[in-house]
């Protein structure tokens, strides 16, 4: 079965003020209606360069408990690597459709890896306004390069370098969160798999939308992971549900957004 990509829909059939009905969310999910615009505190920002390690531990524990999400600055991943990671992702999605489809998730496969779109509709019969590329980046024994694009040529090297750098950050997060919970430093990491923790790269592509007030790139959700590390860009859209309000996540250049996943939450 041929799957129609959202990117293809954008380039072929949209008018300036129209999107297909299967993408129009119910009113109680439409961003123009649900986004809170009143005074509300920003998502916590934690500076990893703070020499007071006990303070970092306290801040991580508090943000995880009160918000379930926080931003990290001065985390140690070079800014140029983050920018290059974002660039190769954009370059992949700018490829002709037939080149991207080489990496498509096989329709009958049970894997989550590959280039694709969420085919199924949600409980309201609606679809997400996004395409994605999904593959494992660690450990080496779990990597299937079938789903790693050969074009752009630097894609593989950039992802391999990022995998090493993000693992360092996550190790610090696991350690500090464990201590903040009153546990031994290695408890959360070992509980999540130790050195064999699986790291998955997901690049979400949100094509330009003529009616962003009516649709969602990704519907409201929690993450099944132990922890999600987001690399945002300057395009707004990420929202957090806090105190019964949907609030916009402030963009901080170079920051990472850390979301505590279901495996730790529960």
PDB file of C-alpha atoms in Angstrom:
ATOM      1  CA  UNK A   1       0.000   0.000   0.000  1.00  0.00           C
ATOM      2  CA  UNK A   2       1.405   3.369  -1.030  1.00  0.00           C
ATOM      3  CA  UNK A   3       1.537   5.871   1.801  1.00  0.00           C
ATOM      4  CA  UNK A   4       0.972   9.542   1.025  1.00  0.00           C
ATOM      5  CA  UNK A   5       3.524  11.674   2.832  1.00  0.00           C
ATOM      6  CA  UNK A   6       2.486  14.946   4.407  1.00  0.00           C
ATOM      7  CA  UNK A   7       5.361  16.628   2.588  1.00  0.00           C
ATOM      8  CA  UNK A   8       3.863  15.451  -0.713  1.00  0.00           C
ATOM      9  CA  UNK A   9       0.415  16.715   0.245  1.00  0.00           C
ATOM     10  CA  UNK A  10       1.872  20.154   0.900  1.00  0.00           C
ATOM     11  CA  UNK A  11       3.638  20.330  -2.443  1.00  0.00           C
ATOM     12  CA  UNK A  12       0.728  19.088  -4.532  1.00  0.00           C
ATOM     13  CA  UNK A  13      -2.729  19.974  -3.343  1.00  0.00           C
ATOM     14  CA  UNK A  14      -2.999  22.749  -0.779  1.00  0.00           C
ATOM     15  CA  UNK A  15      -4.446  26.205  -1.167  1.00  0.00           C
ATOM     16  CA  UNK A  16      -3.402  29.129   0.983  1.00  0.00           C
ATOM     17  CA  UNK A  17      -6.129  28.596   3.566  1.00  0.00           C
ATOM     18  CA  UNK A  18      -7.042  24.936   3.359  1.00  0.00           C
ATOM     19  CA  UNK A  19      -5.846  21.580   4.678  1.00  0.00           C
ATOM     20  CA  UNK A  20      -7.451  18.133   4.233  1.00  0.00           C
ATOM     21  CA  UNK A  21     -10.187  17.425   6.744  1.00  0.00           C
ATOM     22  CA  UNK A  22      -8.407  14.399   8.205  1.00  0.00           C
ATOM     23  CA  UNK A  23      -5.781  16.789   9.624  1.00  0.00           C
ATOM     24  CA  UNK A  24      -8.206  19.269  11.219  1.00  0.00           C
ATOM     25  CA  UNK A  25      -8.309  18.576  14.944  1.00  0.00           C
ATOM     26  CA  UNK A  26     -11.402  18.829  17.149  1.00  0.00           C
ATOM     27  CA  UNK A  27     -11.814  22.256  18.742  1.00  0.00           C
ATOM     28  CA  UNK A  28     -10.502  21.058  22.098  1.00  0.00           C
ATOM     29  CA  UNK A  29      -7.194  20.189  20.387  1.00  0.00           C
ATOM     30  CA  UNK A  30      -6.787  23.160  18.040  1.00  0.00           C
ATOM     31  CA  UNK A  31      -3.723  25.245  19.001  1.00  0.00           C
ATOM     32  CA  UNK A  32      -5.454  28.553  18.349  1.00  0.00           C
ATOM     33  CA  UNK A  33      -7.955  27.667  21.065  1.00  0.00           C
ATOM     34  CA  UNK A  34      -5.949  25.592  23.541  1.00  0.00           C
ATOM     35  CA  UNK A  35      -2.681  27.565  23.787  1.00  0.00           C
ATOM     36  CA  UNK A  36      -2.422  29.528  27.022  1.00  0.00           C
ATOM     37  CA  UNK A  37      -1.319  33.147  26.622  1.00  0.00           C
ATOM     38  CA  UNK A  38      -1.458  34.363  30.208  1.00  0.00           C
ATOM     39  CA  UNK A  39       1.439  34.804  32.647  1.00  0.00           C
ATOM     40  CA  UNK A  40       3.081  31.486  33.402  1.00  0.00           C
ATOM     41  CA  UNK A  41       6.641  30.499  34.372  1.00  0.00           C
ATOM     42  CA  UNK A  42       9.008  29.241  31.708  1.00  0.00           C
ATOM     43  CA  UNK A  43      10.150  25.635  31.551  1.00  0.00           C
ATOM     44  CA  UNK A  44      13.067  25.308  34.010  1.00  0.00           C
ATOM     45  CA  UNK A  45      16.539  25.921  32.570  1.00  0.00           C
ATOM     46  CA  UNK A  46      19.492  24.110  34.150  1.00  0.00           C
ATOM     47  CA  UNK A  47      23.071  25.204  33.532  1.00  0.00           C
ATOM     48  CA  UNK A  48      25.465  22.254  33.537  1.00  0.00           C
ATOM     49  CA  UNK A  49      28.421  24.621  33.919  1.00  0.00           C
ATOM     50  CA  UNK A  50      27.325  25.534  37.450  1.00  0.00           C
ATOM     51  CA  UNK A  51      30.259  24.612  39.719  1.00  0.00           C
ATOM     52  CA  UNK A  52      27.793  23.735  42.488  1.00  0.00           C
ATOM     53  CA  UNK A  53      26.991  20.126  41.576  1.00  0.00           C
ATOM     54  CA  UNK A  54      24.611  19.757  44.480  1.00  0.00           C
ATOM     55  CA  UNK A  55      22.595  22.655  43.108  1.00  0.00           C
ATOM     56  CA  UNK A  56      22.377  20.991  39.682  1.00  0.00           C
ATOM     57  CA  UNK A  57      21.132  17.812  41.339  1.00  0.00           C
ATOM     58  CA  UNK A  58      18.486  19.724  43.286  1.00  0.00           C
ATOM     59  CA  UNK A  59      17.325  21.597  40.184  1.00  0.00           C
ATOM     60  CA  UNK A  60      17.055  18.423  38.083  1.00  0.00           C
ATOM     61  CA  UNK A  61      15.068  16.639  40.778  1.00  0.00           C
ATOM     62  CA  UNK A  62      12.740  19.608  41.268  1.00  0.00           C
ATOM     63  CA  UNK A  63      12.174  20.167  37.537  1.00  0.00           C
ATOM     64  CA  UNK A  64      11.538  16.463  36.991  1.00  0.00           C
ATOM     65  CA  UNK A  65       9.041  16.359  39.827  1.00  0.00           C
ATOM     66  CA  UNK A  66       7.237  19.636  39.112  1.00  0.00           C
ATOM     67  CA  UNK A  67       7.394  19.743  35.312  1.00  0.00           C
ATOM     68  CA  UNK A  68       8.625  16.431  33.931  1.00  0.00           C
ATOM     69  CA  UNK A  69      10.635  18.469  31.447  1.00  0.00           C
ATOM     70  CA  UNK A  70      13.495  20.983  31.539  1.00  0.00           C
ATOM     71  CA  UNK A  71      16.085  22.642  29.319  1.00  0.00           C
ATOM     72  CA  UNK A  72      19.825  22.112  29.677  1.00  0.00           C
ATOM     73  CA  UNK A  73      22.417  24.683  28.627  1.00  0.00           C
ATOM     74  CA  UNK A  74      26.213  24.325  28.612  1.00  0.00           C
ATOM     75  CA  UNK A  75      25.710  20.575  28.320  1.00  0.00           C
ATOM     76  CA  UNK A  76      28.956  19.886  26.500  1.00  0.00           C
ATOM     77  CA  UNK A  77      27.701  18.957  23.025  1.00  0.00           C
ATOM     78  CA  UNK A  78      29.391  21.365  20.606  1.00  0.00           C
ATOM     79  CA  UNK A  79      26.998  23.842  19.013  1.00  0.00           C
ATOM     80  CA  UNK A  80      28.437  23.193  15.567  1.00  0.00           C
ATOM     81  CA  UNK A  81      27.657  19.482  15.942  1.00  0.00           C
ATOM     82  CA  UNK A  82      24.044  20.261  16.863  1.00  0.00           C
ATOM     83  CA  UNK A  83      23.756  22.590  13.881  1.00  0.00           C
ATOM     84  CA  UNK A  84      25.266  19.996  11.542  1.00  0.00           C
ATOM     85  CA  UNK A  85      22.927  17.311  12.906  1.00  0.00           C
ATOM     86  CA  UNK A  86      19.971  19.554  12.122  1.00  0.00           C
ATOM     87  CA  UNK A  87      21.397  20.365   8.695  1.00  0.00           C
ATOM     88  CA  UNK A  88      21.776  16.756   7.543  1.00  0.00           C
ATOM     89  CA  UNK A  89      18.226  16.075   8.702  1.00  0.00           C
ATOM     90  CA  UNK A  90      16.935  18.956   6.582  1.00  0.00           C
ATOM     91  CA  UNK A  91      19.015  17.806   3.639  1.00  0.00           C
ATOM     92  CA  UNK A  92      17.498  14.332   3.835  1.00  0.00           C
ATOM     93  CA  UNK A  93      13.940  15.667   3.773  1.00  0.00           C
ATOM     94  CA  UNK A  94      14.830  17.922   0.846  1.00  0.00           C
ATOM     95  CA  UNK A  95      15.709  14.878  -1.268  1.00  0.00           C
ATOM     96  CA  UNK A  96      13.362  13.794  -4.066  1.00  0.00           C
ATOM     97  CA  UNK A  97      10.567  11.499  -2.810  1.00  0.00           C
ATOM     98  CA  UNK A  98      11.959   8.425  -4.545  1.00  0.00           C
ATOM     99  CA  UNK A  99      15.296   8.816  -2.729  1.00  0.00           C
ATOM    100  CA  UNK A 100      13.637   9.098   0.663  1.00  0.00           C
ATOM    101  CA  UNK A 101      11.410   6.095  -0.001  1.00  0.00           C
ATOM    102  CA  UNK A 102      14.505   3.877  -0.221  1.00  0.00           C
ATOM    103  CA  UNK A 103      14.606   4.137   3.585  1.00  0.00           C
ATOM    104  CA  UNK A 104      10.871   3.696   4.160  1.00  0.00           C
ATOM    105  CA  UNK A 105       9.648   1.469   6.931  1.00  0.00           C
ATOM    106  CA  UNK A 106       8.441  -1.768   5.275  1.00  0.00           C
ATOM    107  CA  UNK A 107       4.601  -1.839   5.514  1.00  0.00           C
ATOM    108  CA  UNK A 108       4.438  -5.319   7.024  1.00  0.00           C
ATOM    109  CA  UNK A 109       7.502  -5.035   9.249  1.00  0.00           C
ATOM    110  CA  UNK A 110       7.279  -4.944  13.039  1.00  0.00           C
ATOM    111  CA  UNK A 111      10.153  -2.460  13.306  1.00  0.00           C
ATOM    112  CA  UNK A 112       9.704   1.169  14.285  1.00  0.00           C
ATOM    113  CA  UNK A 113      12.706   2.187  12.179  1.00  0.00           C
ATOM    114  CA  UNK A 114      12.634   3.876   8.819  1.00  0.00           C
ATOM    115  CA  UNK A 115      11.319   6.872   6.911  1.00  0.00           C
ATOM    116  CA  UNK A 116       7.588   7.270   7.254  1.00  0.00           C
ATOM    117  CA  UNK A 117       4.408   8.972   8.266  1.00  0.00           C
ATOM    118  CA  UNK A 118       1.945   7.924  10.899  1.00  0.00           C
ATOM    119  CA  UNK A 119      -0.505   6.051   8.706  1.00  0.00           C
ATOM    120  CA  UNK A 120      -3.213   5.311  11.238  1.00  0.00           C
ATOM    121  CA  UNK A 121      -5.747   7.810  12.479  1.00  0.00           C
ATOM    122  CA  UNK A 122      -6.255   8.549  16.175  1.00  0.00           C
ATOM    123  CA  UNK A 123      -9.449   8.017  18.156  1.00  0.00           C
ATOM    124  CA  UNK A 124     -10.929  11.131  16.553  1.00  0.00           C
ATOM    125  CA  UNK A 125     -10.066   9.931  13.052  1.00  0.00           C
ATOM    126  CA  UNK A 126      -7.355  12.565  12.660  1.00  0.00           C
ATOM    127  CA  UNK A 127      -3.786  12.418  11.352  1.00  0.00           C
ATOM    128  CA  UNK A 128      -0.567  14.170  12.390  1.00  0.00           C
ATOM    129  CA  UNK A 129       0.945  16.909  10.244  1.00  0.00           C
ATOM    130  CA  UNK A 130       4.426  15.366  10.070  1.00  0.00           C
ATOM    131  CA  UNK A 131       6.757  12.870   8.433  1.00  0.00           C
ATOM    132  CA  UNK A 132       9.724  11.294  10.204  1.00  0.00           C
ATOM    133  CA  UNK A 133      12.945   9.335   9.992  1.00  0.00           C
ATOM    134  CA  UNK A 134      13.551   6.898  12.835  1.00  0.00           C
ATOM    135  CA  UNK A 135      16.560   4.648  13.532  1.00  0.00           C
ATOM    136  CA  UNK A 136      18.767   3.380  16.344  1.00  0.00           C
ATOM    137  CA  UNK A 137      22.132   5.044  16.943  1.00  0.00           C
ATOM    138  CA  UNK A 138      23.388   2.971  19.912  1.00  0.00           C
ATOM    139  CA  UNK A 139      24.533   0.347  20.861  1.00  0.00           C
ATOM    140  CA  UNK A 140      26.412  -0.762  17.757  1.00  0.00           C
ATOM    141  CA  UNK A 141      24.892  -4.239  17.976  1.00  0.00           C
ATOM    142  CA  UNK A 142      21.392  -2.770  17.497  1.00  0.00           C
ATOM    143  CA  UNK A 143      22.156  -0.441  14.596  1.00  0.00           C
ATOM    144  CA  UNK A 144      20.634  -1.294  11.224  1.00  0.00           C
ATOM    145  CA  UNK A 145      22.291   0.905   8.628  1.00  0.00           C
ATOM    146  CA  UNK A 146      19.580  -0.036   6.163  1.00  0.00           C
ATOM    147  CA  UNK A 147      17.671   2.909   7.615  1.00  0.00           C
ATOM    148  CA  UNK A 148      20.590   5.368   7.691  1.00  0.00           C
ATOM    149  CA  UNK A 149      20.553   7.632   4.612  1.00  0.00           C
ATOM    150  CA  UNK A 150      23.605   7.567   2.361  1.00  0.00           C
ATOM    151  CA  UNK A 151      22.693  11.035   1.188  1.00  0.00           C
ATOM    152  CA  UNK A 152      23.705  13.532   2.469  1.00  0.00           C
ATOM    153  CA  UNK A 153      27.123  11.821   2.552  1.00  0.00           C
ATOM    154  CA  UNK A 154      27.954  13.168   6.033  1.00  0.00           C
ATOM    155  CA  UNK A 155      24.759  11.808   7.613  1.00  0.00           C
ATOM    156  CA  UNK A 156      26.347   8.690   9.096  1.00  0.00           C
ATOM    157  CA  UNK A 157      29.442  10.374  10.524  1.00  0.00           C
ATOM    158  CA  UNK A 158      27.397  13.174  12.102  1.00  0.00           C
ATOM    159  CA  UNK A 159      24.976  10.741  13.741  1.00  0.00           C
ATOM    160  CA  UNK A 160      27.816   8.579  15.052  1.00  0.00           C
ATOM    161  CA  UNK A 161      29.496  11.614  16.611  1.00  0.00           C
ATOM    162  CA  UNK A 162      26.232  12.852  18.091  1.00  0.00           C
ATOM    163  CA  UNK A 163      25.542   9.404  19.570  1.00  0.00           C
ATOM    164  CA  UNK A 164      28.796   9.541  21.516  1.00  0.00           C
ATOM    165  CA  UNK A 165      28.164  13.077  22.750  1.00  0.00           C
ATOM    166  CA  UNK A 166      24.532  12.620  23.771  1.00  0.00           C
ATOM    167  CA  UNK A 167      25.430   9.474  25.717  1.00  0.00           C
ATOM    168  CA  UNK A 168      27.752  11.579  27.872  1.00  0.00           C
ATOM    169  CA  UNK A 169      24.920  14.007  28.622  1.00  0.00           C
ATOM    170  CA  UNK A 170      22.435  11.236  29.379  1.00  0.00           C
ATOM    171  CA  UNK A 171      24.922   9.526  31.706  1.00  0.00           C
ATOM    172  CA  UNK A 172      25.147  12.770  33.688  1.00  0.00           C
ATOM    173  CA  UNK A 173      21.378  13.112  33.727  1.00  0.00           C
ATOM    174  CA  UNK A 174      20.843   9.559  34.971  1.00  0.00           C
ATOM    175  CA  UNK A 175      23.480  10.000  37.676  1.00  0.00           C
ATOM    176  CA  UNK A 176      22.211  13.349  38.929  1.00  0.00           C
ATOM    177  CA  UNK A 177      18.573  12.310  38.838  1.00  0.00           C
ATOM    178  CA  UNK A 178      19.365   9.102  40.723  1.00  0.00           C
ATOM    179  CA  UNK A 179      21.148  11.051  43.452  1.00  0.00           C
ATOM    180  CA  UNK A 180      18.335  13.608  43.515  1.00  0.00           C
ATOM    181  CA  UNK A 181      15.900  10.773  44.198  1.00  0.00           C
ATOM    182  CA  UNK A 182      18.027   9.558  47.088  1.00  0.00           C
ATOM    183  CA  UNK A 183      19.343   6.538  45.176  1.00  0.00           C
ATOM    184  CA  UNK A 184      22.825   5.291  44.381  1.00  0.00           C
ATOM    185  CA  UNK A 185      24.253   7.132  41.407  1.00  0.00           C
ATOM    186  CA  UNK A 186      24.027   4.237  38.946  1.00  0.00           C
ATOM    187  CA  UNK A 187      20.520   2.974  39.772  1.00  0.00           C
ATOM    188  CA  UNK A 188      18.526   4.654  36.987  1.00  0.00           C
ATOM    189  CA  UNK A 189      21.081   3.968  34.292  1.00  0.00           C
ATOM    190  CA  UNK A 190      21.379   0.303  35.225  1.00  0.00           C
ATOM    191  CA  UNK A 191      17.619   0.010  35.457  1.00  0.00           C
ATOM    192  CA  UNK A 192      17.295   1.371  31.932  1.00  0.00           C
ATOM    193  CA  UNK A 193      19.815  -1.082  30.481  1.00  0.00           C
ATOM    194  CA  UNK A 194      23.269   0.034  31.582  1.00  0.00           C
ATOM    195  CA  UNK A 195      25.776   0.227  28.755  1.00  0.00           C
ATOM    196  CA  UNK A 196      23.255  -1.464  26.446  1.00  0.00           C
ATOM    197  CA  UNK A 197      20.618   1.271  26.701  1.00  0.00           C
ATOM    198  CA  UNK A 198      19.124   1.748  23.263  1.00  0.00           C
ATOM    199  CA  UNK A 199      19.345   5.245  21.808  1.00  0.00           C
ATOM    200  CA  UNK A 200      16.982   6.063  18.974  1.00  0.00           C
ATOM    201  CA  UNK A 201      17.181   9.026  16.642  1.00  0.00           C
ATOM    202  CA  UNK A 202      13.883  10.427  15.432  1.00  0.00           C
ATOM    203  CA  UNK A 203      13.857  13.375  13.063  1.00  0.00           C
ATOM    204  CA  UNK A 204      10.399  14.892  12.816  1.00  0.00           C
ATOM    205  CA  UNK A 205       9.696  16.926   9.702  1.00  0.00           C
ATOM    206  CA  UNK A 206       6.789  19.347   9.903  1.00  0.00           C
ATOM    207  CA  UNK A 207       6.025  20.714   6.415  1.00  0.00           C
ATOM    208  CA  UNK A 208       4.866  24.329   6.147  1.00  0.00           C
ATOM    209  CA  UNK A 209       1.170  24.443   6.980  1.00  0.00           C
ATOM    210  CA  UNK A 210      -1.318  27.073   5.764  1.00  0.00           C
ATOM    211  CA  UNK A 211      -3.529  26.520   8.838  1.00  0.00           C
ATOM    212  CA  UNK A 212      -1.322  25.746  11.847  1.00  0.00           C
ATOM    213  CA  UNK A 213      -4.161  26.976  14.041  1.00  0.00           C
ATOM    214  CA  UNK A 214      -6.203  23.889  13.113  1.00  0.00           C
ATOM    215  CA  UNK A 215      -3.792  20.973  13.190  1.00  0.00           C
ATOM    216  CA  UNK A 216      -0.975  19.347  15.174  1.00  0.00           C
ATOM    217  CA  UNK A 217       2.377  17.984  14.089  1.00  0.00           C
ATOM    218  CA  UNK A 218       2.151  15.441  16.899  1.00  0.00           C
ATOM    219  CA  UNK A 219      -0.936  14.924  19.045  1.00  0.00           C
ATOM    220  CA  UNK A 220      -0.685  15.187  22.824  1.00  0.00           C
ATOM    221  CA  UNK A 221       1.262  12.277  24.286  1.00  0.00           C
ATOM    222  CA  UNK A 222       3.767  11.042  26.816  1.00  0.00           C
ATOM    223  CA  UNK A 223       6.979   9.278  25.762  1.00  0.00           C
ATOM    224  CA  UNK A 224       7.430   5.544  26.286  1.00  0.00           C
ATOM    225  CA  UNK A 225      11.158   5.996  26.779  1.00  0.00           C
ATOM    226  CA  UNK A 226      13.092   6.414  30.007  1.00  0.00           C
ATOM    227  CA  UNK A 227      14.189   9.823  28.807  1.00  0.00           C
ATOM    228  CA  UNK A 228      13.860  11.912  25.650  1.00  0.00           C
ATOM    229  CA  UNK A 229      16.473  14.465  24.624  1.00  0.00           C
ATOM    230  CA  UNK A 230      15.081  16.962  22.127  1.00  0.00           C
ATOM    231  CA  UNK A 231      17.209  19.128  19.853  1.00  0.00           C
ATOM    232  CA  UNK A 232      14.859  22.034  19.037  1.00  0.00           C
ATOM    233  CA  UNK A 233      15.223  24.687  16.376  1.00  0.00           C
ATOM    234  CA  UNK A 234      13.959  28.230  16.044  1.00  0.00           C
ATOM    235  CA  UNK A 235      10.572  27.189  14.627  1.00  0.00           C
ATOM    236  CA  UNK A 236       8.010  27.326  17.450  1.00  0.00           C
ATOM    237  CA  UNK A 237       5.543  24.544  18.092  1.00  0.00           C
ATOM    238  CA  UNK A 238       6.579  22.406  21.049  1.00  0.00           C
ATOM    239  CA  UNK A 239       4.120  22.739  23.913  1.00  0.00           C
ATOM    240  CA  UNK A 240       4.015  21.413  27.464  1.00  0.00           C
ATOM    241  CA  UNK A 241       0.907  20.629  29.506  1.00  0.00           C
ATOM    242  CA  UNK A 242       1.309  22.243  32.906  1.00  0.00           C
ATOM    243  CA  UNK A 243      -1.323  23.165  35.500  1.00  0.00           C
ATOM    244  CA  UNK A 244      -4.140  22.395  33.023  1.00  0.00           C
ATOM    245  CA  UNK A 245      -2.650  24.691  30.371  1.00  0.00           C
ATOM    246  CA  UNK A 246      -0.818  24.104  27.101  1.00  0.00           C
ATOM    247  CA  UNK A 247       2.156  26.468  27.084  1.00  0.00           C
ATOM    248  CA  UNK A 248       4.761  27.158  24.415  1.00  0.00           C
ATOM    249  CA  UNK A 249       8.309  25.999  25.044  1.00  0.00           C
ATOM    250  CA  UNK A 250      10.725  28.898  24.804  1.00  0.00           C
ATOM    251  CA  UNK A 251      13.496  28.362  22.252  1.00  0.00           C
ATOM    252  CA  UNK A 252      17.025  28.735  23.642  1.00  0.00           C
ATOM    253  CA  UNK A 253      19.705  28.400  20.932  1.00  0.00           C
ATOM    254  CA  UNK A 254      21.945  25.419  21.607  1.00  0.00           C
ATOM    255  CA  UNK A 255      19.903  24.104  24.526  1.00  0.00           C
ATOM    256  CA  UNK A 256      18.651  20.547  24.874  1.00  0.00           C
ATOM    257  CA  UNK A 257      15.127  19.844  26.090  1.00  0.00           C
ATOM    258  CA  UNK A 258      14.967  16.835  28.409  1.00  0.00           C
ATOM    259  CA  UNK A 259      11.672  15.044  28.905  1.00  0.00           C
ATOM    260  CA  UNK A 260      11.249  12.440  31.621  1.00  0.00           C
ATOM    261  CA  UNK A 261       9.655   9.398  29.980  1.00  0.00           C
ATOM    262  CA  UNK A 262       7.134   6.865  31.173  1.00  0.00           C
ATOM    263  CA  UNK A 263       9.759   4.329  32.253  1.00  0.00           C
ATOM    264  CA  UNK A 264      11.040   6.691  34.946  1.00  0.00           C
ATOM    265  CA  UNK A 265       7.745   8.468  35.623  1.00  0.00           C
ATOM    266  CA  UNK A 266       6.008   5.257  36.589  1.00  0.00           C
TER     267      UNK A 266
END
